[in-house]
Coordinates of C-alpha atoms in Angstrom, one line a residue:
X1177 CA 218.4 99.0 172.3
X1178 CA 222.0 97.5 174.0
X1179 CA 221.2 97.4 178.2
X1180 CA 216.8 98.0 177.3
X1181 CA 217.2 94.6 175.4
X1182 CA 219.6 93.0 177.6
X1183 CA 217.5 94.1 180.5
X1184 CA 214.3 92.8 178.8
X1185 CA 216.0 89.0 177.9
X1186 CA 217.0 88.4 181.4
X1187 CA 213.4 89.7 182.8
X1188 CA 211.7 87.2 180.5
X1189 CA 214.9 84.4 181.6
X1190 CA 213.4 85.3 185.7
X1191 CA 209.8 85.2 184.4
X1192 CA 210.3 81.3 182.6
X1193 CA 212.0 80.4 185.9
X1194 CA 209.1 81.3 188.0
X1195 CA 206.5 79.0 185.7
X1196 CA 209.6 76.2 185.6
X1197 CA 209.6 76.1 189.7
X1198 CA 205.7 76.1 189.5
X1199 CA 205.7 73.4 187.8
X1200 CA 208.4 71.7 189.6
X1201 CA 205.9 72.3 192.3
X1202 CA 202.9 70.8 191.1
X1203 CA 201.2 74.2 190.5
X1204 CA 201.5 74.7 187.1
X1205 CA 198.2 75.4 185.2
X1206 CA 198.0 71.7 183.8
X1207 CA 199.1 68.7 185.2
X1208 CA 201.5 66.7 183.5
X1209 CA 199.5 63.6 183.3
X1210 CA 196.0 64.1 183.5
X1211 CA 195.5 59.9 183.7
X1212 CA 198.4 59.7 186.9
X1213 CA 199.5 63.1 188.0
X1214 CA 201.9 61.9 190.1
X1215 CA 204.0 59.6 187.8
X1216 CA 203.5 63.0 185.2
X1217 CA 204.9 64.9 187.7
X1218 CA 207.5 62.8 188.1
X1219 CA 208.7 62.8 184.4
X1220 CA 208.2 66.2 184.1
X1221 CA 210.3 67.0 186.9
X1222 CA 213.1 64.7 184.8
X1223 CA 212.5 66.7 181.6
X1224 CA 212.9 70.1 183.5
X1225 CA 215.9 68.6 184.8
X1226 CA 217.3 67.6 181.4
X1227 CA 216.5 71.1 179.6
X1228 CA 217.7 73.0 182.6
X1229 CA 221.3 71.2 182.5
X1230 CA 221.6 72.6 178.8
X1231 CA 220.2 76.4 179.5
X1232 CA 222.7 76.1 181.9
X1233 CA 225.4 75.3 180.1
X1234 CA 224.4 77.8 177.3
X1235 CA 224.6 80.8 180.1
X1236 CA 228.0 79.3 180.9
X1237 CA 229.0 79.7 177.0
X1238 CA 227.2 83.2 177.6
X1239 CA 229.1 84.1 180.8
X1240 CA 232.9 82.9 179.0
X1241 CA 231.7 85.0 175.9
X1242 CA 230.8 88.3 178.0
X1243 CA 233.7 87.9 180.2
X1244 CA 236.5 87.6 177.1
X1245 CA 234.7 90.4 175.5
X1246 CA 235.0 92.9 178.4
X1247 CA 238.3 92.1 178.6
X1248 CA 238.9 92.9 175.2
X1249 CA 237.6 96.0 175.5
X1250 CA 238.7 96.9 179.0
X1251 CA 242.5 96.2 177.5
X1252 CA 241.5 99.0 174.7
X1253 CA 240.2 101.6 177.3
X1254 CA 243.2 101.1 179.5
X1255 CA 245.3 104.2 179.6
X1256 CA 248.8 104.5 177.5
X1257 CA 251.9 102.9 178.9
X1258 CA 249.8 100.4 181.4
X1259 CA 251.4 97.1 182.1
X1260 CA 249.8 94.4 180.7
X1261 CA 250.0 92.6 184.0
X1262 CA 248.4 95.6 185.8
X1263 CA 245.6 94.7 182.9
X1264 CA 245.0 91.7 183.5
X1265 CA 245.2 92.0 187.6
X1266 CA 242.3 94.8 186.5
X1267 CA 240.2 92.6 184.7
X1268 CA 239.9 89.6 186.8
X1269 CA 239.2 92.0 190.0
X1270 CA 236.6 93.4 188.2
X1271 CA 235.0 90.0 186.7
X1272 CA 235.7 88.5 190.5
X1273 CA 233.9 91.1 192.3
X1274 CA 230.7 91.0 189.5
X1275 CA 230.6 86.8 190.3
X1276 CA 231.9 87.1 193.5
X1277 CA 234.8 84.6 192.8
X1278 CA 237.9 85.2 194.9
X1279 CA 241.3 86.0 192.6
X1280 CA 242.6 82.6 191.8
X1281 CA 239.5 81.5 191.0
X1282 CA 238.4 84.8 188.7
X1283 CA 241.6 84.0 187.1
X1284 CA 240.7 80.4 186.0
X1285 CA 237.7 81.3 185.2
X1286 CA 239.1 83.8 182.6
X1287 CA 241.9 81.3 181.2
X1288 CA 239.2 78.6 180.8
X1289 CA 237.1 81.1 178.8
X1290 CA 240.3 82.7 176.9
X1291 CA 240.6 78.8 175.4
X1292 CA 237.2 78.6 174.6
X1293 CA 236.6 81.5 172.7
X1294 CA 240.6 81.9 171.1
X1295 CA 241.8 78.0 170.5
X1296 CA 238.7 75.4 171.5
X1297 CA 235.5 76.5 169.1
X1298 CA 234.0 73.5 168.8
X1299 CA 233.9 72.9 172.7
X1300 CA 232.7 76.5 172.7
X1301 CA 229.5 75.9 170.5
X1302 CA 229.0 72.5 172.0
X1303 CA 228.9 74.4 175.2
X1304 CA 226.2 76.9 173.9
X1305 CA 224.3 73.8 172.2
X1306 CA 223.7 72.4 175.6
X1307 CA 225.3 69.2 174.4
X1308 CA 228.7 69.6 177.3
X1309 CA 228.5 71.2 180.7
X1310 CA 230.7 73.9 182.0
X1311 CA 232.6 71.4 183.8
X1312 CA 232.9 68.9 180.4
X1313 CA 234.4 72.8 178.8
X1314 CA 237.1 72.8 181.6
X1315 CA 238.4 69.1 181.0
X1316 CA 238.3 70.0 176.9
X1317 CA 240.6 73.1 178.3
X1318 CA 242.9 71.2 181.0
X1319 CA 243.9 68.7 178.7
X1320 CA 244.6 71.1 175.5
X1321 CA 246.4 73.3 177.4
X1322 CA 250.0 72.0 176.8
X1323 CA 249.2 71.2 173.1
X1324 CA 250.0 72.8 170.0
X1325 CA 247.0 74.3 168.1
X1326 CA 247.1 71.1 165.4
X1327 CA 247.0 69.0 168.9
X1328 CA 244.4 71.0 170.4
X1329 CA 242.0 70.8 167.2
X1330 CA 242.3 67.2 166.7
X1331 CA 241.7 66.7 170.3
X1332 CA 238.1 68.5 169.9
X1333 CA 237.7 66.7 166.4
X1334 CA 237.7 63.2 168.3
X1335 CA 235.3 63.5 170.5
X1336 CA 233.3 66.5 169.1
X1337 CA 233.2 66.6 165.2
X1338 CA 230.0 64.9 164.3
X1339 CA 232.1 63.4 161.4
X1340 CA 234.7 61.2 163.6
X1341 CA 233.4 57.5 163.7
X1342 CA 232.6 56.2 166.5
X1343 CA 230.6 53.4 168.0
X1344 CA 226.9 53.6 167.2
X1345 CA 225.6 52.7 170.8
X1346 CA 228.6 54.9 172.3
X1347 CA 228.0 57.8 175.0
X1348 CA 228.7 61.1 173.5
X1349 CA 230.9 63.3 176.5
X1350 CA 228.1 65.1 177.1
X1351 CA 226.2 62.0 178.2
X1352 CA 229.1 60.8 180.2
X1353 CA 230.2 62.5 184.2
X1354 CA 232.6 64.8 184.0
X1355 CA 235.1 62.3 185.5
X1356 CA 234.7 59.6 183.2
X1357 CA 235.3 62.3 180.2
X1358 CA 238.6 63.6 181.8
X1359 CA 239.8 59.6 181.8
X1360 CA 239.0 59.5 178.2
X1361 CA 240.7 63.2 177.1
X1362 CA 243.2 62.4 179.7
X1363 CA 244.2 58.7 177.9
X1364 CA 243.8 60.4 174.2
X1365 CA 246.3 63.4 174.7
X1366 CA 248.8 61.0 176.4
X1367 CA 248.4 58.7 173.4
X1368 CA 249.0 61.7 170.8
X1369 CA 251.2 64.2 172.6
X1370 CA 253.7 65.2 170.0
X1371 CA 256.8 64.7 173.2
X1372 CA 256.9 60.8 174.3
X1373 CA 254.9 59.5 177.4
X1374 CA 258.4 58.7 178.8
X1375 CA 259.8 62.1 178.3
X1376 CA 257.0 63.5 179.8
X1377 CA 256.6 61.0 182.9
X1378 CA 260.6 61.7 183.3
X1379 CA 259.5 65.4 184.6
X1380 CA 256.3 64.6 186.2
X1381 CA 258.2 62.3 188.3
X1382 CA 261.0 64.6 189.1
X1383 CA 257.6 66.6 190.9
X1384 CA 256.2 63.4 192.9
X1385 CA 255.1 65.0 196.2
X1386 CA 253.0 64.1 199.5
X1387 CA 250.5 67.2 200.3
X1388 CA 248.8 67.4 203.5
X1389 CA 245.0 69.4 204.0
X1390 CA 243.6 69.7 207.0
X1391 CA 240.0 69.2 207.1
X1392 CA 236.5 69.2 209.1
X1393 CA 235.6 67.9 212.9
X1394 CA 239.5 67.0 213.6
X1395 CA 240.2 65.3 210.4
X1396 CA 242.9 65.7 207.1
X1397 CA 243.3 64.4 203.9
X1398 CA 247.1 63.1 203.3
X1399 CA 247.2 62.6 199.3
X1400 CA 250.4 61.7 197.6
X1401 CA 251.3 62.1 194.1
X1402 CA 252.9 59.2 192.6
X1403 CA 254.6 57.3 189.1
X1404 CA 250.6 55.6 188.1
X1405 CA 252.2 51.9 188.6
X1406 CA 253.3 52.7 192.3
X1407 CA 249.7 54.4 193.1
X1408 CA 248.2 51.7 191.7
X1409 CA 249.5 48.9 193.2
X1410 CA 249.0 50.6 196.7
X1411 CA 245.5 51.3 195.7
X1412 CA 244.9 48.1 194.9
X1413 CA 246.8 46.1 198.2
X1414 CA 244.7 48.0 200.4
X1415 CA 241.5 47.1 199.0
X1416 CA 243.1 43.4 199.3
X1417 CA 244.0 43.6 202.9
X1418 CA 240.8 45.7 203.6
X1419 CA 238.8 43.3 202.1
X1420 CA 240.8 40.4 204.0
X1421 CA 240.1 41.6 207.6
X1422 CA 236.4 41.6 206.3
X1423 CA 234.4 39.2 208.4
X1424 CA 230.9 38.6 210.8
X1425 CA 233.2 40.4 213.4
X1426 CA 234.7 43.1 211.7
X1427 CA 232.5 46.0 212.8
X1428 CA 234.4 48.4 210.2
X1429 CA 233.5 49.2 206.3
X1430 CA 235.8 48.5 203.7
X1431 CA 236.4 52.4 203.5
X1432 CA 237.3 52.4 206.9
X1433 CA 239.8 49.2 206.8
X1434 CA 241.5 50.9 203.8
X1435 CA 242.2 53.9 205.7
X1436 CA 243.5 52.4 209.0
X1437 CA 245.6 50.2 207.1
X1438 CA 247.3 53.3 205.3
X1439 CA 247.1 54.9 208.6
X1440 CA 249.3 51.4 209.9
X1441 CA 251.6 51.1 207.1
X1442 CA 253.1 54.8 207.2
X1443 CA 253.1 55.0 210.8
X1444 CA 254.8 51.8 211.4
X1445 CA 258.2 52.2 213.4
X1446 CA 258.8 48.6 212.1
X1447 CA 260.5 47.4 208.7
X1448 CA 259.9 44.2 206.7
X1449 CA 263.0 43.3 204.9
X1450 CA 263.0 42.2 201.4
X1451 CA 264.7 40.1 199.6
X1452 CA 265.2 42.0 196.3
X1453 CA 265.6 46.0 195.7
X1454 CA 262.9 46.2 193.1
X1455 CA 259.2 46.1 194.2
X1456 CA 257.0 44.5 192.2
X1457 CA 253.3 45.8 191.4
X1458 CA 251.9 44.8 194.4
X1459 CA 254.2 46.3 196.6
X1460 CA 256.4 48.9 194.7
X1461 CA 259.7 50.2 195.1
X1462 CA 261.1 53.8 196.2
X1463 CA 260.8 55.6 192.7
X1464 CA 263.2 55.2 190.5
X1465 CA 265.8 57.7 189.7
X1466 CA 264.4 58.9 186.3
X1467 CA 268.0 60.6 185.4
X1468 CA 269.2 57.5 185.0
X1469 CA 266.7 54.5 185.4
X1470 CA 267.8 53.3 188.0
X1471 CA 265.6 51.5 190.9
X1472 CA 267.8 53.3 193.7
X1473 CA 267.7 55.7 196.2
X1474 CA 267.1 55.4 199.9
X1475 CA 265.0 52.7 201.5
X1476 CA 265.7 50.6 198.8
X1477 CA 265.6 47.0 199.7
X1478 CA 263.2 47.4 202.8
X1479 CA 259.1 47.0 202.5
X1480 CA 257.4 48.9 205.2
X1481 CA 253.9 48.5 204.1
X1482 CA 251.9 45.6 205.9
X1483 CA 252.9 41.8 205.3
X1484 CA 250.2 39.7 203.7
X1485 CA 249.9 36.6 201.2
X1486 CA 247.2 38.4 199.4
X1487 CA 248.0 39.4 195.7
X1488 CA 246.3 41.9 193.8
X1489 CA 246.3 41.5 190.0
X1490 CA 246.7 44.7 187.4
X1491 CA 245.9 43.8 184.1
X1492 CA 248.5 45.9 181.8
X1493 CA 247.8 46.2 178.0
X1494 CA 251.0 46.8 176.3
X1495 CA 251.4 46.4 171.8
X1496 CA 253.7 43.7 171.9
X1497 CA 256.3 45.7 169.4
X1498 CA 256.0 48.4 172.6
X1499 CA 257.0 45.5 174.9
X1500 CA 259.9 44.5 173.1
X1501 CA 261.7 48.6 173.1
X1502 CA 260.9 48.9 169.5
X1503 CA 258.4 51.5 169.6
X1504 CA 257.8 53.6 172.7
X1505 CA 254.3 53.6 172.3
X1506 CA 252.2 53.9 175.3
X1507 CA 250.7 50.8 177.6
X1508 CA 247.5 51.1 179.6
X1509 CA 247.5 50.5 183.1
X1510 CA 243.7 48.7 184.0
X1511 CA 242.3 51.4 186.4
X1512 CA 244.6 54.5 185.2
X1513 CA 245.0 54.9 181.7
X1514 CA 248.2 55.4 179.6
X1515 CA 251.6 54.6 181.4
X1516 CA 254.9 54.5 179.4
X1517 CA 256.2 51.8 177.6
X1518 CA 259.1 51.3 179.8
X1519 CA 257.1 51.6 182.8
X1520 CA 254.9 48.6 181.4
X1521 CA 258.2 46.9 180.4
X1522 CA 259.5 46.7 184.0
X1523 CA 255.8 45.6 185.3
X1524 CA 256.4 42.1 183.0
X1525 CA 260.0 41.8 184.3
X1526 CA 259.4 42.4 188.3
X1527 CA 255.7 42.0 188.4
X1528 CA 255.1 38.8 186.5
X1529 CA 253.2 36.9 189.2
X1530 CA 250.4 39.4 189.4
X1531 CA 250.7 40.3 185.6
X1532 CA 248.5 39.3 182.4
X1533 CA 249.3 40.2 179.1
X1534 CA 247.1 41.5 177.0
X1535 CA 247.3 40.8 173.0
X1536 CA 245.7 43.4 171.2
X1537 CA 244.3 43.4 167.5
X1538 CA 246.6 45.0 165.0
X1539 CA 243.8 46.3 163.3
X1540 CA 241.8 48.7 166.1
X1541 CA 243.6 47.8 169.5
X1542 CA 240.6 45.7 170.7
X1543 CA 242.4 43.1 173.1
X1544 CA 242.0 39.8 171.4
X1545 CA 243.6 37.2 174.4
X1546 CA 244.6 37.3 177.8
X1547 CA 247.7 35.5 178.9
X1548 CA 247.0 33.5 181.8
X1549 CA 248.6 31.5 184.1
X1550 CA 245.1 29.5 184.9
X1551 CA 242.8 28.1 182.9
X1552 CA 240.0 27.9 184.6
X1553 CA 237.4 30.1 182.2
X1554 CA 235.8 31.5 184.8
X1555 CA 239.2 34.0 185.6
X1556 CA 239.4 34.7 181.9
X1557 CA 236.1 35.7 181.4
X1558 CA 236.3 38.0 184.4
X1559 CA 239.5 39.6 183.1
X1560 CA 237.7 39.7 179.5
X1561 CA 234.6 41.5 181.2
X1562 CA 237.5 44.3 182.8
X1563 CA 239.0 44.6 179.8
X1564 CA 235.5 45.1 177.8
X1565 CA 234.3 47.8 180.5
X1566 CA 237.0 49.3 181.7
X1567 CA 234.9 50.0 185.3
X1568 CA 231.4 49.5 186.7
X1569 CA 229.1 49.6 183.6
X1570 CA 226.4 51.7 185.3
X1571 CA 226.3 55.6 183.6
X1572 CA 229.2 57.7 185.4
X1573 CA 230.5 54.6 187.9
X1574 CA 234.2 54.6 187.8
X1575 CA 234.5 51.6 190.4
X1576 CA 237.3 48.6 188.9
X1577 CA 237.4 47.0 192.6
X1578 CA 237.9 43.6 192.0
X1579 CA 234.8 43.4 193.8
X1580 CA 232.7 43.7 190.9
X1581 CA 230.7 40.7 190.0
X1582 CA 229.9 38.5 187.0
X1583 CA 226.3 39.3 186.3
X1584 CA 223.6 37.6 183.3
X1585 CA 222.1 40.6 181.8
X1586 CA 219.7 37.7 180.4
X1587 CA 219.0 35.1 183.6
X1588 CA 219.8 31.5 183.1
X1589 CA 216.4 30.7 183.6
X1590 CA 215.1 32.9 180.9
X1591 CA 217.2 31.6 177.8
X1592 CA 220.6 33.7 178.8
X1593 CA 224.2 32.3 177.8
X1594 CA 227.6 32.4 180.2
X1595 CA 229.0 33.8 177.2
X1596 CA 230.8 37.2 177.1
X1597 CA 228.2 39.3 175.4
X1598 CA 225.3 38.1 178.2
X1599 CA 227.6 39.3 181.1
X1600 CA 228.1 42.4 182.7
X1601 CA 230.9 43.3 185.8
X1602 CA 228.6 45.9 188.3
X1603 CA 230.1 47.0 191.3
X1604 CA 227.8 45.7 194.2
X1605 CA 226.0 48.6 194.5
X1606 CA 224.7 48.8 191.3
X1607 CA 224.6 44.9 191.0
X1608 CA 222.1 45.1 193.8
X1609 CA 220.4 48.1 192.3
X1610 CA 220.0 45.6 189.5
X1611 CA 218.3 43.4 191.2
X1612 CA 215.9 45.5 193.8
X1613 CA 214.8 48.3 191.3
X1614 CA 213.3 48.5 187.7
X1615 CA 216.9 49.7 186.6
X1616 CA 217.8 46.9 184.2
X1617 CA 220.5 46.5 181.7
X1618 CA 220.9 46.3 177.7
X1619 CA 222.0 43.7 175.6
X1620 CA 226.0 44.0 175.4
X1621 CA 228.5 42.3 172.9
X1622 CA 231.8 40.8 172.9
X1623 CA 233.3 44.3 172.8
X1624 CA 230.4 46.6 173.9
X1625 CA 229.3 47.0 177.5
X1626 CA 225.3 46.8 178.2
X1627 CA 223.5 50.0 178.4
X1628 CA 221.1 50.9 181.0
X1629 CA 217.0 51.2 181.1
X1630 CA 215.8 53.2 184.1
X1631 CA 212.3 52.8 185.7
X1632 CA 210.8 55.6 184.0
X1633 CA 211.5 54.0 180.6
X1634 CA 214.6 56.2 179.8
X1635 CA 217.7 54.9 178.0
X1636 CA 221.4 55.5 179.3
X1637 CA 224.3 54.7 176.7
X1638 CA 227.3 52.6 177.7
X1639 CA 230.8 54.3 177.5
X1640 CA 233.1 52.9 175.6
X1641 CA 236.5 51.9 175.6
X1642 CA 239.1 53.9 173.9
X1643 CA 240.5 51.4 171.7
X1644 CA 243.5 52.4 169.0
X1645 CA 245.7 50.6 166.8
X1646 CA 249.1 50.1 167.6
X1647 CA 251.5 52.1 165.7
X1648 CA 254.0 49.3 163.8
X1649 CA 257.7 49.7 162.8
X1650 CA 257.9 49.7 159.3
X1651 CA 260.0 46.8 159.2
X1652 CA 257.2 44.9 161.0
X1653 CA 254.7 46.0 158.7
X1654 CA 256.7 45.1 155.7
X1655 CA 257.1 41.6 157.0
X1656 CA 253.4 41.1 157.5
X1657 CA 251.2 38.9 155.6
X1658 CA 249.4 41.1 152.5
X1659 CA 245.7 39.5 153.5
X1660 CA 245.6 38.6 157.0
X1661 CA 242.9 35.7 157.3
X1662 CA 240.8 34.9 160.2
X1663 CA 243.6 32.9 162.4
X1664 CA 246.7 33.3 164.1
X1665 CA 250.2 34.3 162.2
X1666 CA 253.4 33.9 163.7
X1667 CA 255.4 36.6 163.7
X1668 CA 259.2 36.1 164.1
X1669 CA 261.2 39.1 165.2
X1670 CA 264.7 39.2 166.0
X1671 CA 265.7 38.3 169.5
X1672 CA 266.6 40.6 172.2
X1673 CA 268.0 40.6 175.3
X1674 CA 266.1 39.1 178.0
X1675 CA 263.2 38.9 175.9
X1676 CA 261.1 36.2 173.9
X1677 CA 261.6 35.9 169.8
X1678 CA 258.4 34.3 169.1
X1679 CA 255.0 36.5 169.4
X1680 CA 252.1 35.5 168.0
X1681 CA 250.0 38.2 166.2
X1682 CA 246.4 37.2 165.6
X1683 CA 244.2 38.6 162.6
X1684 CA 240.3 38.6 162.6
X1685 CA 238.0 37.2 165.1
X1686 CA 239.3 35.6 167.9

């Protein structure tokens, strides 16, 4: 039967689209709600939605399937003696030209699907499932890609082997934007990658680079890739000076303020000069020459970005054996995700000011106290509530501007608590969606950010935060207590050089 039955399929495919739009319409042949058509219509429009996001992630799974298996075949057809290269040039051409994708983009498309069906199965049948988007697929395949096939499979056991424990209330990656998933598979493979985060951030930064795009209507973009501290402390100065200028006469947004800032501080014939060589992690330094370490090259000792008494904080999550150069495991820069240890190292040394340590729990990585230099409770809880969330709690917002506010999921008025598990950090925009819509938000704990309700009754998990133990020297674990109790140990280690001989590990709840 072959191209009859194939024909037929997609004929009855066209024919369920045509009742789907109907309905989408309002024409279909009953309404949705007999009682309040509209409001049906209205959830039936969301449940057409829903199922249309996983037929079409199944016909992506089709289209990587048919597209591996032509090429299979097309590579068996080809005559004796043909280059392989001259293959594959064939086969993409062919593929491009059927989906009308240029060549680069025929060419991803057919590495993409090469992974899925060769090295990734279980993102593959997730994909046909409906359960992961095409785009979810690509992110699986992006970060496998410089793993080894151990690496690779426990990468898709983490977050897709229905066996791997995980937080009951927890978003699975298909529930989650695409963005928010890449965070998460970006942090795991940095945290597992059989070469050291160091190694590897050694030859990333060898390839730090600014790249200039010209865009719509007389404007560019001017993006520069950058060691993850450096970026991040400039991202996080300009949203202080931007939101310093702010005022009842400051016609211009806060997007705008950021940008002519930037705009100021690179175009500035001027120099500011500093005192010291090393920048700190509001106002970094040249990058450091990773063949040796060392904080030099030129422009070393000048600041040319613009003066101001404003300081932005970076919370930095470091295992305290990591701190100290006995393990090289990986920190986590609040914002960014995993940074290397000796990145994190130099942050406590030059950035102390604008610096709070995290302690983390020995037993699962949950942070368990945040140094502080205050302590006023209302700045702890607010670096508690970053910690907890990561970002904006709202499904798929990635916002961690400072800007986000302290907000009771249970008012004060109704019986709610200022205590950690009855607060919530929203970005304004979805603080104020809060508070003028029937979104609302779902009880959170200590650990667990709230969830989300939306109008129509529908519930939206939280994501969680990747937490992981800290791997421990042996020696360390051998001088551990045998049953930890529910206080706080002291832990002597031997001094080193410029750094403190007394850490405090805590055990249980804190």
């Amino acid at each position: 039967m072959g191209r009859e039955a194939v024909e037929k399929a997609f004929a009855e495919i066209r024919a369920a689209l045509a009742v789907l739009n109907a309905e989408v319409d309002g024409r279909g042949s009953e309404p949705f709600s007999a009682a309040d058509p509209l409001a049906g219509l209205a959830e039936g429009s969301l449940d057409i939605l829903a199922a249309a996001g996983a037929v079409e992630a199944g016909v992506a799974g089709l289209k990587a399937r048919a597209a591996m298996k032509y090429a299979d075949t097309a590579h068996a057809l080809a005559p004796p003696g043909m280059p392989v290269q001259a293959q594959e040039m064939a086969v993409a051409a062919e593929i491009g030209c059927v989906l009308a994708l240029g060549p680069r983009a025929a060419s991803a498309f057919l590495s993409v699907s090469h992974a899925l069906t060769t090295t990734l199965p279980l993102t593959l049948a997730a994909l046909q499932s409906g359960t992961i988007s095409w785009q979810h697929a690509r992110v699986m395949v992006d970060e496998a890609a410089t793993l080894d096939a151990a690496g690779a499979a426990a990468l898709e056991a983490h977050f897709l082997d229905p066996d791997t424990p995980r937080p009951a209330g927890a978003a699975t990656i298909g529930e989650m934007p695409v963005h928010r998933f890449k965070h998460k598979a970006r942090t795991w493979r940095e945290r597992h990658h059989t070469e050291s985060i160091g190694k590897r951030h050694a030859k990333a930064a060898a390839d730090r680079r600014v790249e200039y795009r010209p865009d719509q209507d007389g404007m560019a973009w001017l993006s520069a890739c950058l060691p993850a501290d450096q970026a991040m402390a400039g991202w996080n100065r300009l949203n202080a000076l931007a939101r310093g200028m702010q005022g009842p006469h400051e016609a211009r947004t806060l997007t705008q303020l950021r940008a002519d800032t930037f705009a100021e501080a690179i175009l500035t014939s001027g120099t500011n000069t500093s005192s010291s060589s090393r920048g700190s992690i509001d106002s970094p330094s040249v990058p450091a020459d990773t063949s040796t370490g060392a904080g030099t090259g030129a422009g070393a000792g000048t600041d040319t970005t613009p003066s101001s008494s404003i300081r932005a904080q970076v919370l930095v999550t470091v295992p305290v054996v990591s701190l100290m150069g006995v393990t090289d495991e990986p920190a986590m820069l609040d914002g960014y995700g995993p940074i290397p240890a000796s990145m994190a190292r130099d942050l406590v040394a030059n950035g102390a000011d604008s610096f709070y340590r995290v302690l983390v729990d020995p037993r699962d990585g949950a942070p368990l106290e945040i140094g502080r230099s205050s302590y006023r409770v209302t700045k702890a809880m607010r670096n508690w509530l970053r910690l907890r969330d990561g970002q904006c709690p709202f499904p798929g917002c990635s916002n961690p501007s400072l800007d986000n506010e302290a907000d009771h999921l249970l008012a004060w008025h109704h019986g709610g608590t200022i205590g950690i598990s009855n607060l919530g950090q929203p970005c304004p925009k979805h603080h104020k969606l809060r508070h003028t819509t029937g979104w609302t938000p779902t009880p959170a704990t200590k650990n667990q950010p709230p969830g989300w309700t939306s109008p129509t009754g529908r519930h939206y998990k939280s994501e969680h935060q990747d937490w992981e133990p800290p791997h421990w020297p042996q020696p360390v674990l051998a001088a551990m207590p045998a049953e930890p109790g529910g206080h706080a140990d002291y832990l002597y280690i031997p001094r080193s050089p410029g750094e403190e001989s007394l850490h405090r590990v805590l055990y249980g709840s804190s």
